[in-house]
GROMACS .gro file of N, CA and C in nm:
model
  345
    1MET      N    1  14.974  14.641  11.448
    1MET     CA    2  14.921  14.581  11.355
    1MET      C    3  14.809  14.668  11.289
    2PRO      N    4  14.804  14.702  11.171
    2PRO     CA    5  14.703  14.788  11.105
    2PRO      C    6  14.553  14.726  11.114
    3PRO      N    7  14.458  14.805  11.124
    3PRO     CA    8  14.330  14.737  11.125
    3PRO      C    9  14.262  14.647  10.986
    4GLU      N   10  14.358  14.686  10.859
    4GLU     CA   11  14.313  14.597  10.759
    4GLU      C   12  14.393  14.462  10.775
    5GLU      N   13  14.507  14.451  10.833
    5GLU     CA   14  14.587  14.348  10.840
    5GLU      C   15  14.496  14.260  10.964
    6GLU      N   16  14.432  14.322  11.062
    6GLU     CA   17  14.371  14.250  11.178
    6GLU      C   18  14.240  14.188  11.119
    7ILE      N   19  14.165  14.246  11.034
    7ILE     CA   20  14.023  14.203  10.971
    7ILE      C   21  14.071  14.104  10.869
    8GLN      N   22  14.170  14.102  10.811
    8GLN     CA   23  14.222  13.989  10.719
    8GLN      C   24  14.259  13.886  10.777
    9SER      N   25  14.331  13.888  10.896
    9SER     CA   26  14.374  13.752  10.952
    9SER      C   27  14.248  13.709  11.047
   10THR      N   28  14.156  13.796  11.073
   10THR     CA   29  14.030  13.735  11.132
   10THR      C   30  13.979  13.670  11.047
   11LEU      N   31  13.921  13.725  10.953
   11LEU     CA   32  13.860  13.651  10.833
   11LEU      C   33  13.928  13.509  10.787
   12GLN      N   34  14.077  13.499  10.786
   12GLN     CA   35  14.130  13.392  10.740
   12GLN      C   36  14.105  13.284  10.849
   13LEU      N   37  14.115  13.321  10.971
   13LEU     CA   38  14.108  13.221  11.084
   13LEU      C   39  13.968  13.184  11.066
   14LEU      N   40  13.847  13.268  11.072
   14LEU     CA   41  13.730  13.233  11.050
   14LEU      C   42  13.692  13.144  10.923
   15ILE      N   43  13.746  13.147  10.815
   15ILE     CA   44  13.735  13.063  10.703
   15ILE      C   45  13.794  12.954  10.736
   16GLY      N   46  13.895  12.961  10.814
   16GLY     CA   47  13.989  12.820  10.818
   16GLY      C   48  13.908  12.725  10.917
   17GLU      N   49  13.863  12.804  11.012
   17GLU     CA   50  13.788  12.705  11.111
   17GLU      C   51  13.642  12.665  11.058
   18TYR      N   52  13.564  12.760  11.005
   18TYR     CA   53  13.427  12.736  10.977
   18TYR      C   54  13.390  12.732  10.827
   19GLY      N   55  13.502  12.712  10.737
   19GLY     CA   56  13.462  12.719  10.605
   19GLY      C   57  13.428  12.587  10.546
   20TRP      N   58  13.451  12.488  10.613
   20TRP     CA   59  13.396  12.340  10.567
   20TRP      C   60  13.227  12.345  10.604
   21ILE      N   61  13.186  12.409  10.698
   21ILE     CA   62  13.055  12.428  10.733
   21ILE      C   63  12.963  12.495  10.595
   22PHE      N   64  13.042  12.597  10.568
   22PHE     CA   65  12.990  12.682  10.458
   22PHE      C   66  12.993  12.594  10.343
   23ILE      N   67  13.111  12.517  10.314
   23ILE     CA   68  13.107  12.441  10.173
   23ILE      C   69  13.014  12.322  10.175
   24SER      N   70  12.979  12.268  10.321
   24SER     CA   71  12.913  12.153  10.293
   24SER      C   72  12.781  12.176  10.292
   25GLY      N   73  12.731  12.315  10.332
   25GLY     CA   74  12.590  12.376  10.320
   25GLY      C   75  12.562  12.393  10.161
   26ILE      N   76  12.669  12.456  10.086
   26ILE     CA   77  12.640  12.466   9.949
   26ILE      C   78  12.629  12.335   9.871
   27LEU      N   79  12.714  12.243   9.929
   27LEU     CA   80  12.708  12.101   9.848
   27LEU      C   81  12.585  12.040   9.885
   28LEU      N   82  12.527  12.071  10.014
   28LEU     CA   83  12.384  12.003  10.025
   28LEU      C   84  12.297  12.059   9.960
   29LEU      N   85  12.281  12.209   9.922
   29LEU     CA   86  12.175  12.270   9.833
   29LEU      C   87  12.175  12.225   9.696
   30LEU      N   88  12.320  12.209   9.648
   30LEU     CA   89  12.346  12.161   9.504
   30LEU      C   90  12.300  12.034   9.505
   31PHE      N   91  12.304  11.949   9.586
   31PHE     CA   92  12.262  11.796   9.578
   31PHE      C   93  12.156  11.738   9.644
   32ARG      N   94  12.075  11.834   9.667
   32ARG     CA   95  11.932  11.825   9.743
   32ARG      C   96  11.847  11.712   9.670
   33SER      N   97  11.814  11.751   9.561
   33SER     CA   98  11.728  11.651   9.463
   33SER      C   99  11.770  11.511   9.496
   34ALA      N  100  11.903  11.500   9.453
   34ALA     CA  101  11.989  11.365   9.454
   34ALA      C  102  11.975  11.305   9.596
   35ILE      N  103  11.987  11.367   9.670
   35ILE     CA  104  11.961  11.312   9.850
   35ILE      C  105  11.815  11.285   9.859
   36GLU      N  106  11.736  11.375   9.812
   36GLU     CA  107  11.592  11.318   9.823
   36GLU      C  108  11.547  11.207   9.758
   37GLY      N  109  11.587  11.179   9.635
   37GLY     CA  110  11.581  11.030   9.563
   37GLY      C  111  11.627  10.939   9.634
   38VAL      N  112  11.762  10.947   9.659
   38VAL     CA  113  11.805  10.829   9.762
   38VAL      C  114  11.743  10.791   9.867
   39VAL      N  115  11.677  10.861   9.942
   39VAL     CA  116  11.617  10.873  10.064
   39VAL      C  117  11.502  10.802  10.028
   40GLU      N  118  11.413  10.852   9.934
   40GLU     CA  119  11.292  10.759   9.882
   40GLU      C  120  11.314  10.647   9.833
   41GLY      N  121  11.434  10.625   9.777
   41GLY     CA  122  11.477  10.491   9.692
   41GLY      C  123  11.467  10.382   9.848
   42LEU      N  124  11.568  10.434   9.942
   42LEU     CA  125  11.597  10.360  10.066
   42LEU      C  126  11.466  10.319  10.154
   43LYS      N  127  11.349  10.421  10.131
   43LYS     CA  128  11.249  10.396  10.195
   43LYS      C  129  11.178  10.285  10.127
   44ILE      N  130  11.188  10.275   9.997
   44ILE     CA  131  11.095  10.175   9.916
   44ILE      C  132  11.191  10.023   9.920
   45PHE      N  133  11.307  10.037   9.936
   45PHE     CA  134  11.383   9.919   9.952
   45PHE      C  135  11.375   9.883  10.089
   46MET      N  136  11.376   9.956  10.177
   46MET     CA  137  11.360   9.888  10.330
   46MET      C  138  11.209   9.843  10.372
   47GLY      N  139  11.118   9.912  10.292
   47GLY     CA  140  10.974   9.861  10.311
   47GLY      C  141  10.927   9.754  10.242
   48ASN      N  142  10.822   9.683  10.265
   48ASN     CA  143  10.764   9.587  10.169
   48ASN      C  144  10.649   9.618  10.096
   49ASP      N  145  10.628   9.762  10.056
   49ASP     CA  146  10.546   9.826  10.014
   49ASP      C  147  10.538   9.775   9.858
   50LEU      N  148  10.647   9.793   9.765
   50LEU     CA  149  10.657   9.752   9.657
   50LEU      C  150  10.783   9.647   9.634
   51ASN      N  151  10.741   9.544   9.575
   51ASN     CA  152  10.820   9.463   9.531
   51ASN      C  153  10.824   9.408   9.389
   52THR      N  154  10.935   9.349   9.351
   52THR     CA  155  10.934   9.311   9.198
   52THR      C  156  10.823   9.211   9.156
   53ASP      N  157  10.776   9.206   9.054
   53ASP     CA  158  10.674   9.106   9.034
   53ASP      C  159  10.542   9.159   9.101
   54ASP      N  160  10.513   9.261   9.194
   54ASP     CA  161  10.397   9.269   9.236
   54ASP      C  162  10.303   9.317   9.131
   55VAL      N  163  10.170   9.273   9.128
   55VAL     CA  164  10.047   9.337   9.047
   55VAL      C  165   9.984   9.434   9.138
   56VAL      N  166   9.992   9.550   9.084
   56VAL     CA  167   9.921   9.660   9.124
   56VAL      C  168   9.821   9.749   9.049
   57HIS      N  169   9.743   9.833   9.088
   57HIS     CA  170   9.661   9.936   8.997
   57HIS      C  171   9.746  10.051   8.993
   58LEU      N  172   9.795  10.100   8.905
   58LEU     CA  173   9.851  10.225   8.882
   58LEU      C  174   9.772  10.300   8.826
   59ASP      N  175   9.708  10.439   8.907
   59ASP     CA  176   9.617  10.521   8.861
   59ASP      C  177   9.474  10.475   8.783
   60GLY      N  178   9.459  10.349   8.824
   60GLY     CA  179   9.343  10.259   8.812
   60GLY      C  180   9.353  10.174   8.684
   61ARG      N  181   9.471  10.141   8.628
   61ARG     CA  182   9.534  10.067   8.519
   61ARG      C  183   9.589   9.937   8.595
   62PRO      N  184   9.581   9.829   8.540
   62PRO     CA  185   9.658   9.704   8.583
   62PRO      C  186   9.803   9.721   8.550
   63ALA      N  187   9.888   9.703   8.643
   63ALA     CA  188  10.058   9.690   8.627
   63ALA      C  189  10.107   9.587   8.716
   64ARG      N  190  10.226   9.581   8.639
   64ARG     CA  191  10.337   9.503   8.721
   64ARG      C  192  10.424   9.572   8.754
   65VAL      N  193  10.511   9.552   8.888
   65VAL     CA  194  10.645   9.612   8.915
   65VAL      C  195  10.757   9.534   8.856
   66VAL      N  196  10.826   9.607   8.774
   66VAL     CA  197  10.948   9.516   8.682
   66VAL      C  198  11.051   9.553   8.773
   67ARG      N  199  11.103   9.655   8.831
   67ARG     CA  200  11.217   9.660   8.901
   67ARG      C  201  11.198   9.801   8.987
   68VAL      N  202  11.278   9.791   9.113
   68VAL     CA  203  11.262   9.882   9.216
   68VAL      C  204  11.407   9.946   9.253
   69GLY      N  205  11.450  10.034   9.209
   69GLY     CA  206  11.585  10.093   9.222
   69GLY      C  207  11.611  10.184   9.305
   70LEU      N  208  11.719  10.259   9.346
   70LEU     CA  209  11.735  10.348   9.432
   70LEU      C  210  11.680  10.495   9.388
   71PHE      N  211  11.674  10.506   9.255
   71PHE     CA  212  11.626  10.630   9.201
   71PHE      C  213  11.491  10.650   9.128
   72LYS      N  214  11.470  10.496   9.071
   72LYS     CA  215  11.338  10.502   8.973
   72LYS      C  216  11.278  10.356   9.009
   73THR      N  217  11.149  10.342   8.982
   73THR     CA  218  11.067  10.232   8.997
   73THR      C  219  11.016  10.227   8.850
   74ILE      N  220  11.041  10.089   8.786
   74ILE     CA  221  10.986  10.065   8.654
   74ILE      C  222  10.852   9.964   8.668
   75PHE      N  223  10.739  10.008   8.585
   75PHE     CA  224  10.625   9.931   8.581
   75PHE      C  225  10.613   9.891   8.435
   76PHE      N  226  10.511   9.757   8.430
   76PHE     CA  227  10.478   9.746   8.278
   76PHE      C  228  10.312   9.775   8.316
   77VAL      N  229  10.274   9.847   8.230
   77VAL     CA  230  10.144   9.899   8.239
   77VAL      C  231  10.041   9.811   8.132
   78TYR      N  232   9.954   9.763   8.156
   78TYR     CA  233   9.899   9.667   8.070
   78TYR      C  234   9.759   9.756   8.012
   79SER      N  235   9.764   9.709   7.884
   79SER     CA  236   9.642   9.759   7.800
   79SER      C  237   9.542   9.627   7.773
   80ILE      N  238   9.435   9.645   7.837
   80ILE     CA  239   9.307   9.561   7.854
   80ILE      C  240   9.203   9.583   7.736
   81GLY      N  241   9.193   9.468   7.651
   81GLY     CA  242   9.072   9.469   7.546
   81GLY      C  243   8.966   9.387   7.586
   82CYS      N  244   8.874   9.394   7.510
   82CYS     CA  245   8.725   9.313   7.554
   82CYS      C  246   8.696   9.248   7.403
   83ALA      N  247   8.679   9.092   7.412
   83ALA     CA  248   8.634   9.040   7.282
   83ALA      C  249   8.512   8.929   7.326
   84LYS      N  250   8.411   8.958   7.269
   84LYS     CA  251   8.309   8.857   7.306
   84LYS      C  252   8.293   8.855   7.473
   85GLY      N  253   8.279   8.970   7.510
   85GLY     CA  254   8.258   8.989   7.661
   85GLY      C  255   8.348   8.959   7.744
   86LYS      N  256   8.464   8.926   7.697
   86LYS     CA  257   8.577   8.861   7.778
   86LYS      C  258   8.709   8.952   7.769
   87PRO      N  259   8.749   8.997   7.894
   87PRO     CA  260   8.864   9.095   7.882
   87PRO      C  261   9.005   8.991   7.849
   88TYR      N  262   9.091   9.068   7.778
   88TYR     CA  263   9.223   9.007   7.753
   88TYR      C  264   9.320   9.130   7.748
   89VAL      N  265   9.446   9.089   7.774
   89VAL     CA  266   9.553   9.162   7.749
   89VAL      C  267   9.621   9.195   7.620
   90LYS      N  268   9.598   9.310   7.558
   90LYS     CA  269   9.622   9.332   7.414
   90LYS      C  270   9.753   9.391   7.386
   91GLY      N  271   9.817   9.421   7.526
   91GLY     CA  272   9.968   9.475   7.502
   91GLY      C  273  10.010   9.558   7.615
   92GLY      N  274  10.086   9.649   7.620
   92GLY     CA  275  10.105   9.732   7.731
   92GLY      C  276  10.207   9.838   7.692
   93THR      N  277  10.269   9.907   7.821
   93THR     CA  278  10.360  10.033   7.802
   93THR      C  279  10.464  10.011   7.925
   94LYS      N  280  10.599  10.021   7.922
   94LYS     CA  281  10.661  10.026   8.006
   94LYS      C  282  10.708  10.177   8.051
   95LEU      N  283  10.661  10.186   8.196
   95LEU     CA  284  10.658  10.334   8.258
   95LEU      C  285  10.769  10.333   8.355
   96MET      N  286  10.841  10.403   8.347
   96MET     CA  287  10.962  10.471   8.466
   96MET      C  288  10.897  10.594   8.547
   97LEU      N  289  10.905  10.569   8.671
   97LEU     CA  290  10.840  10.676   8.754
   97LEU      C  291  10.978  10.695   8.873
   98GLN      N  292  11.017  10.835   8.863
   98GLN     CA  293  11.119  10.868   8.976
   98GLN      C  294  11.045  10.827   9.117
   99ASN      N  295  11.122  10.768   9.205
   99ASN     CA  296  11.087  10.736   9.351
   99ASN      C  297  11.019  10.855   9.407
  100THR      N  298  11.080  11.003   9.361
  100THR     CA  299  11.016  11.109   9.457
  100THR      C  300  10.878  11.133   9.378
  101GLU      N  301  10.833  11.065   9.278
  101GLU     CA  302  10.693  11.104   9.215
  101GLU      C  303  10.612  11.015   9.237
  102LEU      N  304  10.654  10.875   9.312
  102LEU     CA  305  10.544  10.759   9.327
  102LEU      C  306  10.441  10.822   9.419
  103LYS      N  307  10.466  10.937   9.498
  103LYS     CA  308  10.363  10.971   9.594
  103LYS      C  309  10.254  11.057   9.534
  104ASN      N  310  10.278  11.080   9.412
  104ASN     CA  311  10.180  11.177   9.330
  104ASN      C  312  10.092  11.076   9.249
  105HIS      N  313  10.113  10.979   9.257
  105HIS     CA  314  10.023  10.851   9.178
  105HIS      C  315   9.938  10.747   9.315
  106ASN      N  316   9.845  10.721   9.241
  106ASN     CA  317   9.735  10.617   9.313
  106ASN      C  318   9.787  10.469   9.308
  107ILE      N  319   9.873  10.389   9.374
  107ILE     CA  320   9.895  10.288   9.343
  107ILE      C  321   9.823  10.209   9.457
  108GLU      N  322   9.750  10.103   9.393
  108GLU     CA  323   9.684  10.010   9.479
  108GLU      C  324   9.704   9.856   9.455
  109LYS      N  325   9.750   9.772   9.586
  109LYS     CA  326   9.782   9.658   9.576
  109LYS      C  327   9.673   9.583   9.615
  110PRO      N  328   9.621   9.492   9.528
  110PRO     CA  329   9.498   9.418   9.541
  110PRO      C  330   9.529   9.311   9.673
  111LEU      N  331   9.425   9.268   9.751
  111LEU     CA  332   9.449   9.177   9.876
  111LEU      C  333   9.410   9.046   9.817
  112PRO      N  334   9.475   8.950   9.882
  112PRO     CA  335   9.402   8.814   9.837
  112PRO      C  336   9.284   8.791   9.876
  113MET      N  337   9.223   8.700   9.826
  113MET     CA  338   9.091   8.648   9.842
  113MET      C  339   9.062   8.625   9.992
  114LEU      N  340   8.971   8.687  10.053
  114LEU     CA  341   8.949   8.649  10.205
  114LEU      C  342   8.825   8.562  10.208
  115ASP      N  343   8.838   8.474  10.304
  115ASP     CA  344   8.715   8.393  10.351
  115ASP      C  345   8.621   8.450  10.426
   0.00000   0.00000   0.00000
């Protein structure tokens, strides 16, 4: 067998046996961000850190968790006004954050009144 045919048959053997590893590595690199998002979403689902209808402080502003999803979490962030010395809710905005971005925000959950 000529050396060119030997090299070709060796490459075909290697690609046939180990090609799936190469292809799966490429797919992992392509879908890395999607996989990270799913993992972050699962961590939020498994934990009890954020639940629907939780009242939190998002970056110092009062907010309510509207929905926790696999890829994103939706908040309703309140706008607070003051009239005659009394605060009131004058509106708000709906804010969608990717679960991978939650770690970049300061989210505080107030504790109940303690005796």
